[in-house]
């Protein structure tokens, strides 16, 4: 739910301000997660997404200043893309995700917890999908809020949920917790990964409640096994 248009200089300045402005209580760390979730390996999943049958009407940029090179691809039971990872800290205000730490911070997410509150990016692994446009309409392909996503980076698999929507022309964004679990710098102002991230979104899936990461891992592992069998 963000549009990142600040210059690099502004980002650097904001990062310095954030360091100075955060209270001591904001330095606590997120509970570490396993580097490999579920029983399906990154290699086995990646072997099924080596080629792309493009389902999007065009391609996406990874950032405002890049050219549009990223298609959304279709497989049996899933859609996928290979992109970078920008850090989304939107949702509930926490020690690591707030207006001081994140120059683009918004205190809401497109999809909400079972109690109606925004998601908590610092602790919940979630992925951002591009908002509906002429390029691609995610809901037309069985992708919905709370849907399960296998995020793969550096031979690690992390299960996340579809938790937020982003710009209509940019792809490749996930929550602070997703990045941290994968060993990617989760700093919303200066972190992320420039490339090498694969996102596999399982069609017609939904974690309930959306904020239960253990439920996402359990369902994700089952769907990943089905994905290997059907592709």
Coordinates of C-alpha atoms in Angstrom, one line a residue:
X1 CA 0.0 0.0 0.0
X2 CA 3.0 2.3 -0.6
X3 CA 4.5 4.2 -3.4
X4 CA 8.2 4.6 -2.9
X5 CA 9.3 7.8 -4.5
X6 CA 11.9 9.2 -2.1
X7 CA 15.4 9.8 -3.4
X8 CA 18.3 7.8 -2.1
X9 CA 19.6 10.8 -0.2
X10 CA 16.3 11.2 1.5
X11 CA 16.3 7.5 2.4
X12 CA 19.7 7.8 4.0
X13 CA 18.7 10.9 5.9
X14 CA 15.6 9.2 7.2
X15 CA 17.6 6.1 8.2
X16 CA 19.9 8.4 10.3
X17 CA 16.9 10.1 11.9
X18 CA 15.4 6.8 12.7
X19 CA 18.5 5.6 14.5
X20 CA 18.5 8.7 16.6
X21 CA 14.8 8.8 17.2
X22 CA 14.0 5.3 18.2
X23 CA 13.7 4.6 21.9
X24 CA 15.8 2.0 23.6
X25 CA 12.9 -0.4 23.8
X26 CA 12.7 -0.5 20.0
X27 CA 16.0 -2.4 19.7
X28 CA 14.6 -5.8 20.7
X29 CA 14.9 -8.5 18.1
X30 CA 12.3 -10.6 16.5
X31 CA 12.1 -14.2 17.6
X32 CA 14.4 -16.2 15.2
X33 CA 12.7 -18.5 12.7
X34 CA 14.0 -21.6 11.0
X35 CA 16.0 -21.0 7.9
X36 CA 14.1 -23.8 6.2
X37 CA 10.4 -24.3 6.9
X38 CA 8.5 -27.4 6.0
X39 CA 9.8 -30.6 4.4
X40 CA 10.0 -29.4 0.7
X41 CA 13.4 -28.2 -0.3
X42 CA 14.1 -24.9 -2.1
X43 CA 15.9 -26.9 -4.9
X44 CA 12.8 -29.0 -5.6
X45 CA 10.5 -26.0 -5.8
X46 CA 12.9 -24.0 -8.0
X47 CA 13.2 -27.0 -10.4
X48 CA 9.5 -26.5 -11.2
X49 CA 9.8 -22.8 -12.0
X50 CA 12.7 -22.7 -14.5
X51 CA 10.5 -21.6 -17.4
X52 CA 7.7 -19.0 -17.5
X53 CA 4.3 -19.3 -19.1
X54 CA 3.4 -15.6 -18.8
X55 CA -0.1 -14.8 -17.5
X56 CA 0.3 -11.1 -17.0
X57 CA -0.6 -8.7 -19.8
X58 CA 2.7 -7.0 -19.4
X59 CA 5.8 -6.9 -17.1
X60 CA 6.5 -5.2 -13.8
X61 CA 9.4 -3.1 -12.6
X62 CA 11.2 -4.0 -9.4
X63 CA 11.7 -0.3 -8.5
X64 CA 10.6 3.1 -9.9
X65 CA 13.9 3.6 -11.7
X66 CA 14.1 0.2 -13.3
X67 CA 12.7 -1.0 -16.6
X68 CA 9.7 -3.5 -16.7
X69 CA 11.2 -6.9 -16.9
X70 CA 9.3 -9.2 -14.5
X71 CA 6.4 -11.3 -15.7
X72 CA 3.8 -13.1 -13.6
X73 CA 4.0 -16.8 -14.6
X74 CA 1.4 -19.5 -14.4
X75 CA 1.7 -23.2 -13.2
X76 CA -0.7 -25.8 -12.2
X77 CA -2.1 -24.6 -8.8
X78 CA 0.1 -21.6 -8.5
X79 CA 1.5 -18.4 -10.0
X80 CA 5.0 -17.2 -9.5
X81 CA 7.5 -14.4 -10.2
X82 CA 11.2 -13.9 -9.7
X83 CA 12.2 -10.5 -8.5
X84 CA 13.9 -8.5 -5.8
X85 CA 12.7 -7.9 -2.2
X86 CA 11.8 -4.5 -0.9
X87 CA 10.9 -4.4 2.7
X88 CA 7.3 -3.7 3.7
X89 CA 6.9 -2.5 7.4
X90 CA 3.3 -1.4 7.0
X91 CA 0.6 -2.3 9.6
X92 CA 0.8 -2.2 13.4
X93 CA 3.3 0.2 14.9
X94 CA 6.2 -1.8 16.5
X95 CA 9.8 -1.2 17.6
X96 CA 11.2 -2.0 14.1
X97 CA 8.2 -0.8 12.0
X98 CA 7.2 2.8 12.5
X99 CA 7.3 6.2 11.0
X100 CA 10.8 6.9 12.3
X101 CA 12.3 3.6 10.9
X102 CA 10.4 3.5 7.6
X103 CA 10.2 6.6 5.4
X104 CA 7.2 5.1 3.6
X105 CA 5.4 3.7 6.7
X106 CA 1.6 3.4 6.7
X107 CA -0.3 2.1 9.7
X108 CA -2.6 -0.2 7.7
X109 CA -2.4 -3.2 5.4
X110 CA -4.8 -4.3 2.7
X111 CA -5.8 -7.3 4.7
X112 CA -6.4 -7.5 8.4
X113 CA -6.1 -9.9 11.3
X114 CA -9.0 -11.8 12.6
X115 CA -9.6 -9.1 15.2
X116 CA -9.8 -6.4 12.5
X117 CA -6.4 -4.9 13.3
X118 CA -3.7 -4.4 10.5
X119 CA -1.1 -7.1 10.2
X120 CA 2.2 -6.9 12.1
X121 CA 5.1 -6.8 9.6
X122 CA 7.8 -7.1 12.3
X123 CA 6.6 -10.6 13.3
X124 CA 4.3 -11.9 10.5
X125 CA 5.8 -13.1 7.3
X126 CA 3.7 -11.7 4.5
X127 CA 4.1 -10.8 0.8
X128 CA 2.8 -7.8 -1.1
X129 CA 1.0 -8.3 -4.5
X130 CA 0.7 -5.5 -7.1
X131 CA -2.7 -3.7 -6.9
X132 CA -5.1 -4.6 -9.7
X133 CA -4.3 -3.0 -13.0
X134 CA -4.3 -3.6 -16.8
X135 CA -1.1 -5.6 -16.3
X136 CA -2.6 -8.2 -13.9
X137 CA -5.5 -8.8 -11.6
X138 CA -4.4 -11.2 -8.9
X139 CA -8.0 -12.1 -7.8
X140 CA -8.7 -13.5 -11.3
X141 CA -6.1 -16.2 -10.6
X142 CA -7.3 -17.4 -7.2
X143 CA -5.0 -15.2 -5.2
X144 CA -6.5 -13.6 -2.2
X145 CA -5.6 -12.1 1.2
X146 CA -4.3 -14.8 3.5
X147 CA -3.2 -17.0 0.5
X148 CA -0.1 -19.0 1.1
X149 CA 3.2 -18.0 -0.5
X150 CA 6.5 -20.0 -0.6
X151 CA 9.3 -17.4 -0.7
X152 CA 12.6 -18.8 -1.7
X153 CA 16.0 -17.2 -1.4
X154 CA 19.6 -18.5 -1.0
X155 CA 18.4 -22.1 -0.8
X156 CA 15.9 -21.3 2.0
X157 CA 12.1 -21.6 2.0
X158 CA 9.9 -19.3 4.1
X159 CA 6.1 -19.6 4.1
X160 CA 4.2 -16.4 4.2
X161 CA 0.7 -15.1 3.5
X162 CA -0.6 -12.5 1.0
X163 CA -0.8 -9.6 3.4
X164 CA -0.7 -6.3 1.5
X165 CA -1.1 -4.7 -1.9
X166 CA 1.4 -2.3 -3.5
X167 CA 1.9 -0.1 -6.6
X168 CA 0.3 -1.2 -9.8
X169 CA 3.6 -1.3 -11.8
X170 CA 6.1 -2.6 -9.2
X171 CA 6.6 -6.2 -7.9
X172 CA 8.9 -7.8 -5.3
X173 CA 8.1 -6.8 -1.8
X174 CA 7.6 -8.7 1.5
X175 CA 7.4 -7.9 5.2
X176 CA 10.2 -7.3 7.7
X177 CA 9.6 -10.7 9.2
X178 CA 9.9 -12.5 5.8
X179 CA 13.2 -10.8 5.0
X180 CA 14.7 -11.5 8.4
X181 CA 13.7 -15.2 8.3
X182 CA 15.5 -15.6 4.9
X183 CA 18.7 -13.8 6.1
X184 CA 17.9 -10.7 4.1
X185 CA 18.6 -7.3 5.7
X186 CA 15.1 -6.3 7.0
X187 CA 15.7 -2.6 7.4
X188 CA 12.8 -0.9 5.6
X189 CA 14.9 2.1 4.6
X190 CA 18.2 0.5 3.5
X191 CA 17.6 -3.3 3.5
X192 CA 16.2 -5.8 1.0
X193 CA 17.6 -7.9 -1.8
X194 CA 18.4 -6.7 -5.3
X195 CA 17.5 -10.0 -7.0
X196 CA 17.3 -13.8 -6.5
X197 CA 13.9 -14.0 -4.7
X198 CA 11.3 -16.4 -6.0
X199 CA 7.6 -16.0 -4.9
X200 CA 5.3 -19.0 -5.5
X201 CA 1.7 -18.1 -4.6
X202 CA -0.7 -21.1 -4.3
X203 CA -4.1 -20.6 -5.9
X204 CA -7.3 -20.7 -3.9
X205 CA -5.5 -21.1 -0.6
X206 CA -6.2 -19.2 2.6
X207 CA -4.7 -19.3 6.1
X208 CA -7.1 -18.9 8.9
X209 CA -6.5 -16.9 11.0
X210 CA -4.3 -14.9 8.6
X211 CA -2.0 -14.0 11.5
X212 CA -1.1 -17.6 12.4
X213 CA 2.3 -18.3 10.9
X214 CA 2.3 -21.9 12.1
X215 CA -0.9 -22.4 10.1
X216 CA 0.8 -20.9 7.0
X217 CA 3.7 -23.3 7.4
X218 CA 1.5 -26.3 7.8
X219 CA -0.8 -25.4 4.8
X220 CA 2.2 -24.2 2.8
X221 CA 4.1 -27.5 3.2
X222 CA 1.0 -29.5 2.1
X223 CA 0.5 -27.3 -0.9
X224 CA 4.1 -27.4 -1.9
X225 CA 4.0 -31.2 -2.0
X226 CA 0.9 -31.0 -4.2
X227 CA 2.7 -28.4 -6.4
X228 CA 5.6 -30.8 -7.0
X229 CA 3.3 -33.7 -7.8
X230 CA 1.2 -31.6 -10.3
X231 CA 4.0 -29.8 -12.2

